[in-house]
Structure formats: C-alpha cells, structure tokens
mmCIF file of C-alpha atoms in Angstrom:
data_model
loop_
_atom_site.group_PDB
_atom_site.id
_atom_site.type_symbol
_atom_site.label_atom_id
_atom_site.label_comp_id
_atom_site.label_asym_id
_atom_site.label_seq_id
_atom_site.Cartn_x
_atom_site.Cartn_y
_atom_site.Cartn_z
ATOM 1 C CA ALA A 1 0.000 0.000 0.000
ATOM 2 C CA GLN A 2 1.074 3.525 -0.633
ATOM 3 C CA SER A 3 2.301 5.584 2.277
ATOM 4 C CA VAL A 4 3.902 8.968 2.734
ATOM 5 C CA SER A 5 6.331 9.788 5.496
ATOM 6 C CA GLN A 6 7.229 13.313 6.547
ATOM 7 C CA HIS A 7 10.286 13.255 8.727
ATOM 8 C CA ASN A 8 9.614 16.148 11.048
ATOM 9 C CA HIS A 9 6.346 16.966 12.727
ATOM 10 C CA HIS A 10 7.527 20.344 14.007
ATOM 11 C CA VAL A 11 10.247 22.640 12.745
ATOM 12 C CA ILE A 12 11.253 25.978 14.257
ATOM 13 C CA LEU A 13 13.484 28.333 12.287
ATOM 14 C CA SER A 14 14.574 31.928 12.471
ATOM 15 C CA GLU A 15 13.870 34.258 9.583
ATOM 16 C CA ALA A 16 16.385 33.981 6.731
ATOM 17 C CA ALA A 17 17.294 30.405 7.684
ATOM 18 C CA SER A 18 17.189 27.766 4.981
ATOM 19 C CA LEU A 19 14.435 25.184 5.000
ATOM 20 C CA GLU A 20 14.327 21.585 3.937
ATOM 21 C CA LEU A 21 11.337 19.386 4.750
ATOM 22 C CA GLY A 22 11.709 15.714 4.063
ATOM 23 C CA CYS A 23 9.152 13.547 2.316
ATOM 24 C CA ASN A 24 9.491 9.889 1.390
ATOM 25 C CA TYR A 25 6.881 7.675 -0.131
ATOM 26 C CA SER A 26 6.477 4.003 -0.683
ATOM 27 C CA TYR A 27 5.098 2.928 -4.012
ATOM 28 C CA GLY A 28 6.777 1.140 -6.875
ATOM 29 C CA GLY A 29 4.845 2.611 -9.768
ATOM 30 C CA THR A 30 4.595 5.973 -11.455
ATOM 31 C CA VAL A 31 3.433 8.750 -9.183
ATOM 32 C CA ASN A 32 2.408 12.368 -9.144
ATOM 33 C CA LEU A 33 3.842 14.319 -6.215
ATOM 34 C CA PHE A 34 2.524 17.400 -4.460
ATOM 35 C CA TRP A 35 3.304 19.785 -1.651
ATOM 36 C CA TYR A 36 0.409 21.635 -0.086
ATOM 37 C CA VAL A 37 0.525 24.395 2.502
ATOM 38 C CA GLN A 38 -2.093 25.305 5.083
ATOM 39 C CA TYR A 39 -1.666 28.748 6.626
ATOM 40 C CA PRO A 40 -3.284 29.320 10.018
ATOM 41 C CA GLY A 41 -7.041 29.481 9.635
ATOM 42 C CA GLN A 42 -6.952 28.849 5.908
ATOM 43 C CA HIS A 43 -7.533 25.906 3.603
ATOM 44 C CA LEU A 44 -4.925 23.827 1.816
ATOM 45 C CA GLN A 45 -3.229 25.471 -1.120
ATOM 46 C CA LEU A 46 -1.030 23.863 -3.727
ATOM 47 C CA LEU A 47 2.620 24.925 -3.417
ATOM 48 C CA LEU A 48 4.029 22.856 -6.235
ATOM 49 C CA LYS A 49 3.630 19.576 -8.066
ATOM 50 C CA TYR A 50 5.648 17.089 -10.053
ATOM 51 C CA PHE A 51 4.132 15.038 -12.843
ATOM 52 C CA SER A 52 7.053 14.345 -15.169
ATOM 53 C CA GLY A 53 10.124 15.954 -16.708
ATOM 54 C CA ASP A 54 12.644 18.034 -14.796
ATOM 55 C CA PRO A 55 12.835 16.569 -11.293
ATOM 56 C CA LEU A 56 13.547 19.986 -9.806
ATOM 57 C CA VAL A 57 10.221 21.738 -9.514
ATOM 58 C CA LYS A 58 9.717 25.367 -8.662
ATOM 59 C CA GLY A 59 6.569 26.505 -6.937
ATOM 60 C CA ILE A 60 5.065 29.638 -5.530
ATOM 61 C CA LYS A 61 6.641 31.897 -2.919
ATOM 62 C CA GLY A 62 10.197 30.769 -3.626
ATOM 63 C CA PHE A 63 9.658 27.109 -2.766
ATOM 64 C CA GLU A 64 11.138 24.269 -4.760
ATOM 65 C CA ALA A 65 11.218 20.504 -4.469
ATOM 66 C CA GLU A 66 13.388 17.807 -5.951
ATOM 67 C CA PHE A 67 12.104 14.399 -6.956
ATOM 68 C CA ILE A 68 14.751 11.729 -6.464
ATOM 69 C CA LYS A 69 13.251 8.560 -7.847
ATOM 70 C CA SER A 70 15.961 6.254 -6.524
ATOM 71 C CA LYS A 71 15.324 7.494 -3.001
ATOM 72 C CA PHE A 72 11.529 7.750 -3.316
ATOM 73 C CA SER A 73 11.871 11.279 -2.005
ATOM 74 C CA PHE A 74 10.366 14.657 -2.779
ATOM 75 C CA ASN A 75 11.909 17.109 -0.336
ATOM 76 C CA LEU A 76 10.720 20.685 -0.113
ATOM 77 C CA ARG A 77 13.245 23.513 0.105
ATOM 78 C CA LYS A 78 13.404 27.251 0.468
ATOM 79 C CA PRO A 79 16.710 29.120 0.739
ATOM 80 C CA SER A 80 15.490 31.836 3.101
ATOM 81 C CA VAL A 81 12.269 31.579 5.082
ATOM 82 C CA GLN A 82 10.092 34.450 6.202
ATOM 83 C CA TRP A 83 7.805 34.822 9.176
ATOM 84 C CA SER A 84 4.872 34.543 6.775
ATOM 85 C CA ASP A 85 5.939 30.979 5.901
ATOM 86 C CA THR A 86 4.652 29.832 9.271
ATOM 87 C CA ALA A 87 2.175 27.128 8.300
ATOM 88 C CA GLU A 88 1.642 23.393 8.072
ATOM 89 C CA TYR A 89 3.104 21.663 5.046
ATOM 90 C CA PHE A 90 1.763 18.423 3.576
ATOM 91 C CA CYS A 91 3.447 16.144 1.101
ATOM 92 C CA ALA A 92 1.092 14.051 -1.047
ATOM 93 C CA VAL A 93 1.461 11.254 -3.554
ATOM 94 C CA LYS A 94 -0.915 9.911 -6.150
ATOM 95 C CA ASP A 95 -0.592 6.796 -8.240
ATOM 96 C CA THR A 96 -1.008 7.972 -11.842
ATOM 97 C CA GLY A 97 -3.314 5.061 -12.537
ATOM 98 C CA GLY A 98 -5.572 5.566 -9.537
ATOM 99 C CA PHE A 99 -7.772 8.112 -7.851
ATOM 100 C CA LYS A 100 -6.507 8.323 -4.305
ATOM 101 C CA THR A 101 -4.093 10.971 -3.119
ATOM 102 C CA ILE A 102 -2.185 9.889 -0.027
ATOM 103 C CA PHE A 103 -1.073 12.615 2.349
ATOM 104 C CA GLY A 104 1.709 12.684 4.875
ATOM 105 C CA ALA A 105 0.979 13.635 8.468
ATOM 106 C CA GLY A 106 2.212 17.168 7.902
ATOM 107 C CA THR A 107 5.053 19.304 9.202
ATOM 108 C CA ARG A 108 4.295 22.374 11.256
ATOM 109 C CA LEU A 109 6.787 25.125 10.527
ATOM 110 C CA PHE A 110 7.142 28.060 12.876
ATOM 111 C CA VAL A 111 9.358 30.915 11.745
ATOM 112 C CA LYS A 112 10.569 33.281 14.451
ATOM 113 C CA ALA A 113 10.702 36.924 13.473
ATOM 114 C CA ASN B 1 -12.384 33.745 -6.682
ATOM 115 C CA ALA B 2 -15.171 31.162 -6.526
ATOM 116 C CA GLY B 3 -13.165 28.372 -4.991
ATOM 117 C CA VAL B 4 -14.399 25.191 -3.407
ATOM 118 C CA MET B 5 -17.117 25.986 -0.906
ATOM 119 C CA GLN B 6 -17.942 23.941 2.119
ATOM 120 C CA ASN B 7 -20.659 24.421 4.660
ATOM 121 C CA PRO B 8 -21.108 24.532 7.457
ATOM 122 C CA ARG B 9 -17.619 25.509 8.579
ATOM 123 C CA HIS B 10 -18.322 24.227 12.070
ATOM 124 C CA LEU B 11 -20.866 21.631 13.091
ATOM 125 C CA VAL B 12 -21.689 20.385 16.564
ATOM 126 C CA ARG B 13 -23.704 17.225 16.990
ATOM 127 C CA ARG B 14 -24.640 14.994 19.892
ATOM 128 C CA ARG B 15 -23.939 11.290 19.759
ATOM 129 C CA GLY B 16 -26.537 9.494 17.669
ATOM 130 C CA GLN B 17 -27.482 12.481 15.534
ATOM 131 C CA GLU B 18 -26.840 12.839 11.831
ATOM 132 C CA ALA B 19 -24.262 15.141 10.279
ATOM 133 C CA ARG B 20 -24.564 16.472 6.740
ATOM 134 C CA LEU B 21 -21.573 18.165 5.191
ATOM 135 C CA ARG B 22 -21.866 20.002 1.904
ATOM 136 C CA CYS B 23 -19.308 20.714 -0.771
ATOM 137 C CA SER B 24 -19.718 22.842 -3.871
ATOM 138 C CA PRO B 25 -16.812 22.269 -6.276
ATOM 139 C CA MET B 26 -15.172 24.992 -8.274
ATOM 140 C CA LYS B 27 -17.019 26.069 -11.375
ATOM 141 C CA GLY B 28 -16.350 23.660 -14.197
ATOM 142 C CA HIS B 29 -15.075 20.907 -11.912
ATOM 143 C CA SER B 30 -16.863 17.579 -12.071
ATOM 144 C CA HIS B 31 -14.678 15.538 -9.723
ATOM 145 C CA VAL B 32 -15.068 15.718 -5.957
ATOM 146 C CA TYR B 33 -12.926 14.126 -3.260
ATOM 147 C CA TRP B 34 -13.602 13.927 0.465
ATOM 148 C CA TYR B 35 -10.868 13.667 3.078
ATOM 149 C CA ARG B 36 -10.880 13.414 6.854
ATOM 150 C CA GLN B 37 -8.227 14.923 9.084
ATOM 151 C CA LEU B 38 -7.990 13.723 12.640
ATOM 152 C CA PRO B 39 -6.032 15.809 15.168
ATOM 153 C CA GLU B 40 -2.268 15.576 14.631
ATOM 154 C CA GLU B 41 -2.734 13.460 11.509
ATOM 155 C CA GLY B 42 -2.632 14.079 7.790
ATOM 156 C CA LEU B 43 -5.584 13.976 5.469
ATOM 157 C CA LYS B 44 -7.039 10.539 4.847
ATOM 158 C CA PHE B 45 -8.804 9.872 1.569
ATOM 159 C CA MET B 46 -12.419 8.839 1.976
ATOM 160 C CA VAL B 47 -14.215 8.892 -1.359
ATOM 161 C CA TYR B 48 -13.987 10.130 -4.934
ATOM 162 C CA LEU B 49 -17.094 11.015 -6.881
ATOM 163 C CA GLN B 50 -18.016 12.266 -10.287
ATOM 164 C CA LYS B 51 -21.435 13.632 -11.067
ATOM 165 C CA GLU B 52 -23.984 11.013 -9.972
ATOM 166 C CA ASN B 53 -21.306 8.330 -9.571
ATOM 167 C CA ILE B 54 -19.143 7.043 -6.760
ATOM 168 C CA ILE B 55 -15.847 6.075 -8.372
ATOM 169 C CA ASP B 56 -13.722 5.054 -5.377
ATOM 170 C CA GLU B 57 -15.043 4.743 -1.829
ATOM 171 C CA SER B 58 -12.249 2.602 -0.480
ATOM 172 C CA GLY B 59 -11.497 5.073 2.303
ATOM 173 C CA MET B 60 -15.039 5.293 3.616
ATOM 174 C CA PRO B 61 -15.986 3.456 6.797
ATOM 175 C CA LYS B 62 -18.318 0.614 5.913
ATOM 176 C CA GLU B 63 -21.127 1.767 8.164
ATOM 177 C CA ARG B 64 -22.851 5.077 8.877
ATOM 178 C CA PHE B 65 -20.971 7.041 6.190
ATOM 179 C CA SER B 66 -22.301 7.792 2.732
ATOM 180 C CA ALA B 67 -21.586 10.309 0.000
ATOM 181 C CA GLU B 68 -23.353 11.552 -3.060
ATOM 182 C CA PHE B 69 -22.777 14.048 -5.829
ATOM 183 C CA PRO B 70 -26.082 14.622 -7.572
ATOM 184 C CA LYS B 71 -26.540 16.025 -11.033
ATOM 185 C CA GLU B 72 -27.668 19.296 -9.518
ATOM 186 C CA GLY B 73 -26.436 20.715 -6.262
ATOM 187 C CA PRO B 74 -23.499 20.140 -3.970
ATOM 188 C CA SER B 75 -21.833 16.936 -2.952
ATOM 189 C CA ILE B 76 -23.029 15.675 0.420
ATOM 190 C CA LEU B 77 -21.102 13.642 2.964
ATOM 191 C CA ARG B 78 -23.543 12.124 5.399
ATOM 192 C CA ILE B 79 -22.666 10.586 8.731
ATOM 193 C CA GLN B 80 -25.468 8.801 10.526
ATOM 194 C CA GLN B 81 -25.553 8.136 14.270
ATOM 195 C CA VAL B 82 -22.389 10.087 14.912
ATOM 196 C CA VAL B 83 -19.962 8.972 17.607
ATOM 197 C CA ARG B 84 -17.212 10.932 19.379
ATOM 198 C CA GLY B 85 -14.587 9.350 17.132
ATOM 199 C CA ASP B 86 -16.161 11.070 14.129
ATOM 200 C CA SER B 87 -14.950 14.435 15.461
ATOM 201 C CA ALA B 88 -12.535 15.682 12.842
ATOM 202 C CA ALA B 89 -12.050 18.171 10.048
ATOM 203 C CA TYR B 90 -13.601 17.046 6.781
ATOM 204 C CA PHE B 91 -12.138 18.523 3.625
ATOM 205 C CA CYS B 92 -13.527 18.474 0.144
ATOM 206 C CA ALA B 93 -11.449 18.961 -2.986
ATOM 207 C CA SER B 94 -12.375 19.231 -6.623
ATOM 208 C CA SER B 95 -10.640 18.825 -9.937
ATOM 209 C CA ARG B 96 -11.599 19.138 -13.549
ATOM 210 C CA THR B 97 -11.330 17.182 -16.759
ATOM 211 C CA SER B 98 -9.275 18.408 -19.660
ATOM 212 C CA GLY B 99 -9.067 16.663 -22.992
ATOM 213 C CA GLY B 100 -10.997 13.762 -21.581
ATOM 214 C CA LYS B 101 -8.512 13.242 -18.749
ATOM 215 C CA ILE B 102 -8.735 14.156 -15.094
ATOM 216 C CA VAL B 103 -6.545 17.123 -14.290
ATOM 217 C CA GLU B 104 -4.632 15.906 -11.274
ATOM 218 C CA THR B 105 -4.428 19.122 -9.320
ATOM 219 C CA GLN B 106 -7.032 19.213 -6.586
ATOM 220 C CA TYR B 107 -8.330 22.428 -5.108
ATOM 221 C CA PHE B 108 -9.390 22.277 -1.507
ATOM 222 C CA GLY B 109 -12.233 23.848 0.398
ATOM 223 C CA PRO B 110 -11.891 25.380 3.872
ATOM 224 C CA GLY B 111 -13.166 22.270 5.594
ATOM 225 C CA THR B 112 -15.973 21.487 8.016
ATOM 226 C CA ARG B 113 -14.950 20.939 11.598
ATOM 227 C CA LEU B 114 -17.279 18.425 13.173
ATOM 228 C CA LEU B 115 -17.463 18.126 16.934
ATOM 229 C CA VAL B 116 -19.463 15.303 18.441
ATOM 230 C CA LEU B 117 -20.437 15.816 22.056
#
C-alpha cells in the first residue's frame, strides 16, 4: 500500500534560515507528487507539483522541491524563510493510474521573526 | 475567486445524531474528493465522486458514512448516528477534466470541523 512519510512533525526556524522538509513515499509505480501548505485558519493550497520531466520543480513563494526517484523522495526547500511561511506543510502522492491521493501527516513550521 | 465551498464551517452534533456536510466544487469541476483529518494526523482519503457516480469509496468506513454528488447541487457527505470518534475536520477537494482526462491538481475547500459531544 502507498504511504507517505514526513520526517519532522515540528520545525522551528529563524527568519532567513534555509528550509528543507523531508518527504518519502512508498510505491513502486509511477506517481504524481505534491506539496500543499495550510496557513493558520486557511484551507490547503497547492505549493508545487511534479508530474514528469525536470525533477527539480519550482513553486510559488520561492519554494522548490526535488524528486529523487531512486530514493523515493520529494523534499521541499526554500533558501530563506520568512515569518509569513509559518504554516503546516503536507506532502502528497498519487498513483497515476488511480484516484486516491495519499497525504503525509504534515510538518508544522514556525518561523521566528 | 469562486473556490471550493464547504458548509457549514463548524458543526456540533450529539452522539446518535446525523451530520450532513456540503461541498460545492469549483465552477467547471466535475470531480469531488472527500478527506478526513484527525487531530495531529494528515488527510485521509475517503471517497472520490463524479457527477452522480461514486468512483472510489475505499477510504469510507463501511457503516454510517455515505456520499453523493447529484446532477444538480453540492456533494453531500452524510454521517449517521455520529460517535465521538467522528470528530474531525472534513475537507472536500475538486478537480476538472481536460481533454478527456482528469486534471490531477485538486483544489481544496476550507473544511468542516465536526465536533461530536
């Protein structure tokens, strides 16, 4: 069965620090990969997605993620975080042949001003 | 921006009552997905519907839960005889079809937070 593992449940950073949130999935087939963000009091928004092609994907607000197929990973990165990046981040995986999207448990990021 | 709409945003029910959660997809979207988020957990897939059809309900509990997406009107997630363990946030997402294929990106609603007393 598919599963998604996010390595850290809580991350605390100071402004301008670099961010990397880990995401690993277990599935042997072809997948679509997503990172969603949920700001306090708001609904989930798509940050970026990978379907095919260049494994380095750029998203909104300066975020990027790299798909490493051999490691079944899709880590999210941002070189310099801002206080406004405080939110919960969810990695998600979908089998291209199916309908279900499997979400990780989420990582809560708190950025200190 | 007419995004995915869900109502109510908050719902309080006593044990044994029924809960009805509504989801209106984005304009032009014909695919609806329901997810449940328990405290400190990620979203768990429940069901995927197209207009008038349930396509994949493998994440739905076998009893008390049902979903529909009628030809007209919103999608409804119905929970009968609610229990305390049903307390959670329920999110709806929608996606569209393009060129005969499902566009994979899902757009999420704000969720309904159900509290069972």
